Short mmCIF file of C-alpha atoms and ligand atoms in Angstrom, two decimals:
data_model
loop_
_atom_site.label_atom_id
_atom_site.label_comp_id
_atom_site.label_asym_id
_atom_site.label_seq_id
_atom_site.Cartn_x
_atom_site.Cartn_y
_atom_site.Cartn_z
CA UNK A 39 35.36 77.76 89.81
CA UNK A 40 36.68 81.00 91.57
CA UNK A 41 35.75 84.18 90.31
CA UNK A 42 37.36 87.50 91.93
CA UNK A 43 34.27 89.28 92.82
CA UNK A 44 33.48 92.78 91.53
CA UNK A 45 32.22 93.61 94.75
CA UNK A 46 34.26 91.78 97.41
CA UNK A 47 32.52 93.78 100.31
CA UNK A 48 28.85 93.55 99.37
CA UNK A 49 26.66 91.27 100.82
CA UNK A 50 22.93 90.68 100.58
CA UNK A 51 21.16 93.85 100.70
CA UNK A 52 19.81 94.58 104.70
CA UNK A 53 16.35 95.01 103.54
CA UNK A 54 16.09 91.39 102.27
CA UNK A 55 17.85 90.48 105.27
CA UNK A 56 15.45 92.38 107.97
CA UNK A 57 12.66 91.30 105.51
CA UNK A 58 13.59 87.27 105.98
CA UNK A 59 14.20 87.55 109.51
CA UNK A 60 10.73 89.59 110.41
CA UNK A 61 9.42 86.45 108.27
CA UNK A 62 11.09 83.59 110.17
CA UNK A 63 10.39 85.36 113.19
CA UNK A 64 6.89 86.11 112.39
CA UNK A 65 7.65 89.86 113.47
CA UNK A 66 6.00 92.68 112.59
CA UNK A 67 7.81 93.95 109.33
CA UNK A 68 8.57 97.14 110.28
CA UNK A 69 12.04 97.19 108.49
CA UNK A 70 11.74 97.50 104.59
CA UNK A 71 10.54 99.88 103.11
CA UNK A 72 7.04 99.18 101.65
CA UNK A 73 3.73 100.31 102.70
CA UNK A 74 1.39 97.17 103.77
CA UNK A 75 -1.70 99.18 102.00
CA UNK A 76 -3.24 99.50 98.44
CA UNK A 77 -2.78 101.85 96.20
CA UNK A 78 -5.66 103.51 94.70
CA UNK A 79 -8.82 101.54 93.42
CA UNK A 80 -8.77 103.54 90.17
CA UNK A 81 -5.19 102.47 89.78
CA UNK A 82 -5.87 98.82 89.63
CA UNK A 83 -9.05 98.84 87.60
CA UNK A 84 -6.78 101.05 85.48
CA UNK A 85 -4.12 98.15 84.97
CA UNK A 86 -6.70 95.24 84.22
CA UNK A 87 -8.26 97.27 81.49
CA UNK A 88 -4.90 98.08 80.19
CA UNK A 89 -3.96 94.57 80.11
CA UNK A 90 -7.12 92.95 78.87
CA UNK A 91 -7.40 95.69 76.08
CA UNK A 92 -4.20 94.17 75.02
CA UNK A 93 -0.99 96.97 76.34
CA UNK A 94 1.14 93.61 76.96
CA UNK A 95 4.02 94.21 74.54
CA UNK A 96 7.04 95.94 74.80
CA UNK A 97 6.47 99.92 75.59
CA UNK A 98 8.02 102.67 73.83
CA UNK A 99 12.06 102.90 74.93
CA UNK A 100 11.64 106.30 76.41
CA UNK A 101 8.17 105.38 78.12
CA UNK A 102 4.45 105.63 77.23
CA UNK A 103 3.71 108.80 75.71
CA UNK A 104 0.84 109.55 77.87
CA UNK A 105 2.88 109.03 81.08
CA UNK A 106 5.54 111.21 79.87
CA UNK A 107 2.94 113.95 79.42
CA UNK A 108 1.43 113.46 82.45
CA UNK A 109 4.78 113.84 84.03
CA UNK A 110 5.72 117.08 82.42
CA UNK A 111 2.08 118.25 83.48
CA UNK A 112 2.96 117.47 87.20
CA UNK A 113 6.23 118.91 87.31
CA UNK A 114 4.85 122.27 85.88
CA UNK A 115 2.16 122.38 88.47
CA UNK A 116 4.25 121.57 91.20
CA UNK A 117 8.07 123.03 90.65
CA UNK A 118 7.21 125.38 88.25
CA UNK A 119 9.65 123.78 85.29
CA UNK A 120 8.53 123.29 81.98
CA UNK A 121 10.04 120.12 80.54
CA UNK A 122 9.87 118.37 77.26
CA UNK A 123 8.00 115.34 77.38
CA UNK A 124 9.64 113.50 74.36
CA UNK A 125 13.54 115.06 75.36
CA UNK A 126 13.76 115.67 79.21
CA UNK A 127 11.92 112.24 80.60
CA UNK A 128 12.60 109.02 81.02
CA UNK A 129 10.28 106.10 82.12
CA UNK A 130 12.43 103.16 84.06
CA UNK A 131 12.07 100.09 85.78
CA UNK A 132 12.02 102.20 89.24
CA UNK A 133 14.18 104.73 90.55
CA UNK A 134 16.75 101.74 90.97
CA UNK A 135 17.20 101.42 87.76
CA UNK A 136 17.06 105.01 86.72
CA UNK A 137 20.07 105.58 89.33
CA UNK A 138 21.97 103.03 87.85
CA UNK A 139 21.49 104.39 84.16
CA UNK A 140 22.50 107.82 85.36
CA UNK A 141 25.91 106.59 87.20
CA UNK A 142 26.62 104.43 84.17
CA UNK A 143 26.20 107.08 81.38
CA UNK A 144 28.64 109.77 82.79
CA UNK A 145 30.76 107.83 85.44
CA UNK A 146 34.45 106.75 84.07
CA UNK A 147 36.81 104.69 85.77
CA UNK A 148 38.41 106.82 88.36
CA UNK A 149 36.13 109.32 88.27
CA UNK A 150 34.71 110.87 92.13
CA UNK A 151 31.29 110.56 93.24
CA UNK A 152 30.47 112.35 95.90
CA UNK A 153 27.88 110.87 98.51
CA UNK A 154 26.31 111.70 101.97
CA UNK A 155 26.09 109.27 104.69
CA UNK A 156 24.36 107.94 105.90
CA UNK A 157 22.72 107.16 101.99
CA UNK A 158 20.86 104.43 100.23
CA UNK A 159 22.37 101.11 99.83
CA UNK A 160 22.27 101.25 96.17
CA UNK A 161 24.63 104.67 95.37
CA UNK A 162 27.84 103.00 96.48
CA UNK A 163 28.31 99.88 94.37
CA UNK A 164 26.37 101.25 91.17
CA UNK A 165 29.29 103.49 91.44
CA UNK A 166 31.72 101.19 91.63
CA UNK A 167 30.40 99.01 89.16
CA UNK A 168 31.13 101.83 86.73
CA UNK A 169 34.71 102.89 87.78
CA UNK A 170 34.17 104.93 90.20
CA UNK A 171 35.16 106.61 93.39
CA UNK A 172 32.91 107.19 96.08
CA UNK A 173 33.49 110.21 98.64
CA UNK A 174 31.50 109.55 101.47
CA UNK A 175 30.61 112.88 103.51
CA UNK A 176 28.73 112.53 106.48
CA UNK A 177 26.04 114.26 107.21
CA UNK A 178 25.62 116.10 110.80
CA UNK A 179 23.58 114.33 113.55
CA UNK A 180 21.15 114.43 115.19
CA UNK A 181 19.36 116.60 112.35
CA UNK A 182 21.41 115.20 109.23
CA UNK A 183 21.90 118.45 107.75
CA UNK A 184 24.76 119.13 105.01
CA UNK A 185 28.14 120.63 105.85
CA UNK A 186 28.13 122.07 102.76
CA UNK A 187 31.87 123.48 103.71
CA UNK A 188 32.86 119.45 103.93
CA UNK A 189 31.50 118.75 100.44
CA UNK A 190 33.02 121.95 99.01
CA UNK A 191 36.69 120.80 100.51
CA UNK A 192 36.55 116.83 99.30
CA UNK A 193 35.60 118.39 95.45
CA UNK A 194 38.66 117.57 93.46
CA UNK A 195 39.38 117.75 89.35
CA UNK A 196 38.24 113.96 89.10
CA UNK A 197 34.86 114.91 90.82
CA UNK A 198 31.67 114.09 88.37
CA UNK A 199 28.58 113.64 90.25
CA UNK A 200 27.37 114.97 93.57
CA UNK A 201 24.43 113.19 94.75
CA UNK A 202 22.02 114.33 97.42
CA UNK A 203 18.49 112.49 97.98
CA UNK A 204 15.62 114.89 100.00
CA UNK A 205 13.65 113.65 101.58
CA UNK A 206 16.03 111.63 103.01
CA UNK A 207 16.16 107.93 103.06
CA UNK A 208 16.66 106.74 106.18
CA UNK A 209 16.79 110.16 108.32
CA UNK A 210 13.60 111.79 106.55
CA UNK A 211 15.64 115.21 106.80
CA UNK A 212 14.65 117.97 104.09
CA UNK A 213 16.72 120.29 102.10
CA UNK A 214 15.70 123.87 101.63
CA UNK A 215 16.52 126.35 99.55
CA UNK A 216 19.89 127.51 100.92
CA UNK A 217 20.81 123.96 100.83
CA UNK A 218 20.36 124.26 96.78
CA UNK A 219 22.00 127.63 96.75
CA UNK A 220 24.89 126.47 98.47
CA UNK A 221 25.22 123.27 96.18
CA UNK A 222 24.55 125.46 93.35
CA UNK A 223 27.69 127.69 94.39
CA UNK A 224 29.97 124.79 94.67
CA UNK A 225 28.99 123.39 90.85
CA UNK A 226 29.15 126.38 89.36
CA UNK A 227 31.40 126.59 86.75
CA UNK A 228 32.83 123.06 87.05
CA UNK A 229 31.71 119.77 84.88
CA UNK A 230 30.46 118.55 88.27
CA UNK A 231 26.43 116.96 87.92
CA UNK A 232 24.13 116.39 90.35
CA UNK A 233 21.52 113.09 91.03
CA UNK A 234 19.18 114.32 93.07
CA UNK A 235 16.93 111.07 94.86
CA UNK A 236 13.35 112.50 95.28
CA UNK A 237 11.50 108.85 95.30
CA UNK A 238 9.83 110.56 98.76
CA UNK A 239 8.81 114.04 96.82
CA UNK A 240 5.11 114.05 97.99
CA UNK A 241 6.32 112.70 101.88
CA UNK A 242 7.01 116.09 103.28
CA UNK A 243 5.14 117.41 106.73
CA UNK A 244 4.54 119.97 109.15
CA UNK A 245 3.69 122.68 105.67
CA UNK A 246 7.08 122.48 104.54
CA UNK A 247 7.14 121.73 100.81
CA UNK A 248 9.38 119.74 98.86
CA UNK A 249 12.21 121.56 97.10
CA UNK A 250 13.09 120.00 94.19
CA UNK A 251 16.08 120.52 92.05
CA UNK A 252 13.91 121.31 89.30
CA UNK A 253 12.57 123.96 91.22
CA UNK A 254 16.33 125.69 90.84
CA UNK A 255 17.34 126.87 87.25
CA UNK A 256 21.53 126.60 87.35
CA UNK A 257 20.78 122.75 89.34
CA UNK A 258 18.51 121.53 86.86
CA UNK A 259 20.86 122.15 83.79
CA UNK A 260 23.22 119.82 85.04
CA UNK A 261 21.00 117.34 87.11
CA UNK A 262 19.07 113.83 86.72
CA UNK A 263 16.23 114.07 88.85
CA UNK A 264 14.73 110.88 90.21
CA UNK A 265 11.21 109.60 91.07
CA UNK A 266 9.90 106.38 91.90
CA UNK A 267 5.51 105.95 91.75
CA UNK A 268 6.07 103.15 93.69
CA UNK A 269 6.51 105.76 96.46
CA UNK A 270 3.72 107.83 95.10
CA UNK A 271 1.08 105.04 94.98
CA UNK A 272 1.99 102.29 97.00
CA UNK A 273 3.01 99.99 94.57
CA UNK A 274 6.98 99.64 95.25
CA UNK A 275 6.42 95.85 93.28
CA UNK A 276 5.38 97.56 90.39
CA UNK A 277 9.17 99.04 89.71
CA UNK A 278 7.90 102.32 87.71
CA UNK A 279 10.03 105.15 88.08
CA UNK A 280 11.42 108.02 85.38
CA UNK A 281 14.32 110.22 85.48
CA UNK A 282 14.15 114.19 84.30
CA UNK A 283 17.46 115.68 82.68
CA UNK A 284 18.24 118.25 80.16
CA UNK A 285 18.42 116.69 76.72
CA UNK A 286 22.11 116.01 76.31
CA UNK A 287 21.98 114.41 79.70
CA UNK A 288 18.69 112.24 78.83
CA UNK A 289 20.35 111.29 75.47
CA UNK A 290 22.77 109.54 77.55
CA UNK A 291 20.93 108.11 80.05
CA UNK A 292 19.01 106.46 77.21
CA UNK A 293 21.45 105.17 75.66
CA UNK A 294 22.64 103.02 78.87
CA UNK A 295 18.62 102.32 79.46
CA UNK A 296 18.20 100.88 76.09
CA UNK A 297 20.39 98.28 76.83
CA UNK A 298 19.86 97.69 80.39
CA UNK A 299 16.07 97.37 80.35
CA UNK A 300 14.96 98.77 77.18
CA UNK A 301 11.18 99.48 78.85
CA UNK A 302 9.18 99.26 81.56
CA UNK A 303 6.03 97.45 82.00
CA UNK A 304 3.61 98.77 79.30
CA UNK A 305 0.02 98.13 80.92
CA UNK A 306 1.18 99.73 84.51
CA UNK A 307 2.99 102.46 82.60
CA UNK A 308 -0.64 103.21 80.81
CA UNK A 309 -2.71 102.94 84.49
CA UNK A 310 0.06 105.15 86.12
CA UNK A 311 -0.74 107.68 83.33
CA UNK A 312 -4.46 107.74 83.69
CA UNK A 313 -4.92 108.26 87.40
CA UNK A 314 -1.88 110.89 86.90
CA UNK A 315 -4.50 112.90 85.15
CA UNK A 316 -8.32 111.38 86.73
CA UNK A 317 -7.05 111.88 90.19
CA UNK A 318 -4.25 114.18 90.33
CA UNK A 319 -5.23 114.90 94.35
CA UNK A 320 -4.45 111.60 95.26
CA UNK A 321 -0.51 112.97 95.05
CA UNK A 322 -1.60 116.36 96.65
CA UNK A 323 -2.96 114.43 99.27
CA UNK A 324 -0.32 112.70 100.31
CA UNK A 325 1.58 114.76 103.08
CA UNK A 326 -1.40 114.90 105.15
CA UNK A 327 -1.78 111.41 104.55
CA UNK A 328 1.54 110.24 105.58
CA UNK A 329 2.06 113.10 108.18
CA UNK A 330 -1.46 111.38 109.94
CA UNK A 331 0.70 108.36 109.99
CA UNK A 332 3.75 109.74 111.44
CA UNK A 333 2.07 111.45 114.32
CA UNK A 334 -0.27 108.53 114.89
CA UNK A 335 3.09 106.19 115.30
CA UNK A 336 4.66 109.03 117.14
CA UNK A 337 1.57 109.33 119.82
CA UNK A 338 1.44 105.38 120.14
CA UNK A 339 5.35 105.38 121.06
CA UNK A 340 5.31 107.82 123.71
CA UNK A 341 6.09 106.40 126.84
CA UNK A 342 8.24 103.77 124.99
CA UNK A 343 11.86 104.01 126.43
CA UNK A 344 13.03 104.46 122.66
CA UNK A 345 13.71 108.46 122.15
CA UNK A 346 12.28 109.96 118.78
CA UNK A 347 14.33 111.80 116.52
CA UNK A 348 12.04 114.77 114.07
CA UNK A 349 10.58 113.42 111.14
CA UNK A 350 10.46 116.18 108.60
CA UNK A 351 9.75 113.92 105.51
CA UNK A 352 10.13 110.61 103.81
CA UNK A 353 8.04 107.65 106.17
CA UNK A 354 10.64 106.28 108.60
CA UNK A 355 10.75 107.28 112.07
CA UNK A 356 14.45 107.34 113.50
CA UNK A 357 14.66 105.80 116.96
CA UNK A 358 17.40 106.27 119.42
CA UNK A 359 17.93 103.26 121.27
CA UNK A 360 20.92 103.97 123.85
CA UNK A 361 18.16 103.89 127.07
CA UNK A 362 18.09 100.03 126.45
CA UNK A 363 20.85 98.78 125.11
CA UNK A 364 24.44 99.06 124.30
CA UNK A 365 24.51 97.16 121.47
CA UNK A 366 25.33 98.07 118.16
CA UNK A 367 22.83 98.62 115.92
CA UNK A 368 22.96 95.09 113.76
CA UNK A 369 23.01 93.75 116.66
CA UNK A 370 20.20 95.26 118.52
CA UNK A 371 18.08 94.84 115.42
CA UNK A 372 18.79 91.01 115.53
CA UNK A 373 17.86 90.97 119.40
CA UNK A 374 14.71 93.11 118.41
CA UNK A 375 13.40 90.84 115.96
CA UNK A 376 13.69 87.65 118.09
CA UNK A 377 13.04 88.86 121.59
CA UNK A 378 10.31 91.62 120.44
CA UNK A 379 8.92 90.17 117.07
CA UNK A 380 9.76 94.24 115.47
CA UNK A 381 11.65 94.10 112.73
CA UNK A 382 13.92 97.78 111.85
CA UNK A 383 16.82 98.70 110.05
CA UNK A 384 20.11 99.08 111.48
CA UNK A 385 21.33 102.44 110.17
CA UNK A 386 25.41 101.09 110.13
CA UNK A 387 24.69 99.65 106.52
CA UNK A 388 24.42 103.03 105.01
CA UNK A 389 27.33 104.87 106.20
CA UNK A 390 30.97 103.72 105.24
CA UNK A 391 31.93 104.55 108.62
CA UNK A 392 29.37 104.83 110.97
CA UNK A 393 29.28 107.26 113.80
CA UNK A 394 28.81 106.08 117.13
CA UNK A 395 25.19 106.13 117.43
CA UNK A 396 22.48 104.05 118.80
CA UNK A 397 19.89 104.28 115.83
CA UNK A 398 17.46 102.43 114.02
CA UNK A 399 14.96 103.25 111.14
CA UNK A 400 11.40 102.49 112.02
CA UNK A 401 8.62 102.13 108.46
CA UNK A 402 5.35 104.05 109.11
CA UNK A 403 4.21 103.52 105.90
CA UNK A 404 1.57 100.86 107.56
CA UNK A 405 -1.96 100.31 108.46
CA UNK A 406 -3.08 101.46 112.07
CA UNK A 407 -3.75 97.53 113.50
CA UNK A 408 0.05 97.07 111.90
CA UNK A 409 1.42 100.18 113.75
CA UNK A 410 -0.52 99.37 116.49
CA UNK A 411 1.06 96.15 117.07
CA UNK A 412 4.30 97.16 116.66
CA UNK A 413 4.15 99.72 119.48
CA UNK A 414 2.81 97.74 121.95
CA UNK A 415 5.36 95.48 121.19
CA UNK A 416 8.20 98.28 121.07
CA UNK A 417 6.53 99.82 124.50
CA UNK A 418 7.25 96.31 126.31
CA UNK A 419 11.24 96.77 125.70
N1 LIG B 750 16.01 105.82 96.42
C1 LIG B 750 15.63 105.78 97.69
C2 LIG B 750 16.10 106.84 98.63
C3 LIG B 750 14.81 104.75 98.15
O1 LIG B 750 14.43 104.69 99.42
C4 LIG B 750 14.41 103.75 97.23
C5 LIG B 750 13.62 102.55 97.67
N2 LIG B 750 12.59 102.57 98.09
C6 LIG B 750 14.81 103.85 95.90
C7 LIG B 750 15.62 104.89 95.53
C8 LIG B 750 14.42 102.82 94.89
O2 LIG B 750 13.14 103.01 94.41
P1 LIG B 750 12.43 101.94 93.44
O3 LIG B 750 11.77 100.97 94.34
O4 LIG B 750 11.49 102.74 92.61
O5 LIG B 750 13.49 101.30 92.63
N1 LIG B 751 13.71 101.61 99.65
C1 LIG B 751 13.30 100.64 100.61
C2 LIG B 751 13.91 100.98 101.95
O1 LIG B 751 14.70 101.86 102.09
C3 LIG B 751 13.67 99.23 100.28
C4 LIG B 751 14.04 98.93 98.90
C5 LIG B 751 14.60 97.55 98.79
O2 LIG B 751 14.20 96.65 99.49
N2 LIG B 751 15.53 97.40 97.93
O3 LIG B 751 13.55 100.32 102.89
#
């Protein structure tokens, strides 16, 4: 039977891709992002008591009360926003999912979305799937910082959403203040809204902190923020993530969740909760912890003939590769996985037009023996 395909250019996602060549290759899996560590002890003794006490039917729609709570709690303490627990959050299977429900409730066919490349490989066809448009602005190398003057001149009357992800997936490049000022400026007074990505909130280095939308009054009215604890405690197979919005904008987003998902897993949603609030420095602990890992990584590469780009957040390193090889970056990953045994991530797959640039995306988010390996492997090209 022929069916016309609703996305005639997508393929199979390049993480599943690097994933199954790294396995067939038995390479060091250095490509998807996942970390190759446990989460917290408390977390998991948290889930079996959850489960064996019987937390193994459907969850509320919106998400467990108690999680809900503990997310308001967090957000308080951290960006200074007071939200309503029962009418501004959203529990979802992941931030996938949560991205998904937000294009779906307020995208309509022919409507603009505007994205910056290079982005993550989800935006663009959960955009499409709804009707839309995507703009793709790129972002400026080598730092990929907005041009904030390029988004302002592709805004048109059919522009709905403006999405921007910090830190960034796969540069790890930050946006400050200004950056939400200047975003800020361009909504205002339009029926524009914002997605802002934050799955890496608590993966920001060097003292910098994480500005989050919700940190900025006029953004926040008219913005679904994003989150993802499989970032936060090392548990991406455990797909929990929420979304934050103003209460017309959750009411929605819940409508298309209702019918997507309906809930998230109950017993995980209940152990997320409790070690929310019985270990709450495990999160504040976390740039040190990854920013250990980046300069670890970064100390074992040096010497390597790969050059290192800055690393400002998130827990990918960006590599330069043009001092070895001309080929393009698919390419060169394929070459790296079979001649090396590294697997990365091209960066070509996340730009509609990609610049000419020899980069890859490197996964710190490892063990030392793991990262270990990998550079003495990576040293030898
Ligand atoms: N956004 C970004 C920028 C990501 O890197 C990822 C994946 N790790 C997601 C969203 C999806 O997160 P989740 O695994 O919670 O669906
Ligand atoms: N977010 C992860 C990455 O960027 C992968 C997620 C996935 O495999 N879909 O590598």
């Amino acid at each position: 039977m022929q069916i016309q395909s609703k996305l005639p250019n997508v393929g199979t996602t390049i993480f599943t891709v690097m994933s199954q060549l790294a396995m067939r290759q038995g390479a060091v899996n250095l490509g998807q992002g996942f970390p190759d560590f446990e989460g917290p002890r408390e977390l998991f003794d948290a889930l079996a008591r959850h489960v064996r006490e019987g937390r193994n039917q459907y969850a509320p729609m919106t998400g467990v009360p108690k999680l809900r709570e503990q997310i308001a709690l967090k957000t308080e303490k951290l960006y200074g926003r007071r939200i309503d627990a029962d009418s501004d959050i959203t529990v979802t299977s992941g931030a996938t999912e949560a991205l998904f429900a937000a294009f779906a409730a307020v995208v309509r066919s022919g409507d603009e979305v505007i994205l910056l490349d290079p982005c993550y490989d989800s935006y663009a066809p959960a955009v499409e799937l709804n009707g839309g448009l995507c703009v793709r602005i790129p972002l400026r190398l080598p730092d990929f910082s907005v041009d904030w003057q390029r988004v302002r001149d592709a805004v048109t009357p059919r522009t709905r959403i403006i999405l921007i992800n910090s830190p960034h997936n796969p540069s790890g490049a930050v946006l400050h203040r200004a950056d939400m000022d200047a975003l800020a400026d361009i909504v205002r007074d339009t029926g524009i809204l914002v997605i802002s990505d934050e799955v890496y909130e608590h993966m920001v280095f060097d003292g910098v902190p994480h500005y989050s939308v919700l940190g900025h009054d006029e953004l926040a009215s008219r913005s679904f923020v994003i989150s993802s604890f499989g970032k936060t405690y090392h548990c991406t197979g455990w797909k929990v993530g929420y979304c934050v919005a103003p209460p017309a904008l959750s009411a929605e987003f819940r409508k298309v969740h209702q019918y997507l998902t309906f809930c998230t897993f109950n017993a995980a949603q209940c152990a997320i909760a409790d070690v929310l609030e019985s270990i709450p420095q495990h999160y504040l602990e976390l740039p040190a912890f990854y920013q250990a890992k980046r300069d670890h990584f970064r100390s074992l590469l040096a010497g390597s003939r790969f050059q290192l780009l800055d690393v400002p957040g998130g827990y990918f390193q960006l590599v330069d590769y043009s001092a070895i090889s001309e080929l393009d970056d698919l390419a060169f990953c394929e070459w790296l996985v079979a001649e090396h045994k590294v697997a990365a991530i091209p960066l070509s797959p996340f730009y509609e037009t990609a610049p000419d640039a020899r980069l890859v995306r490197l996964c710190f988010a490892k063990n030392e023996a793991t990262l270990a390996d990998a550079a003495e492997r990576l040293k030898a090209v």
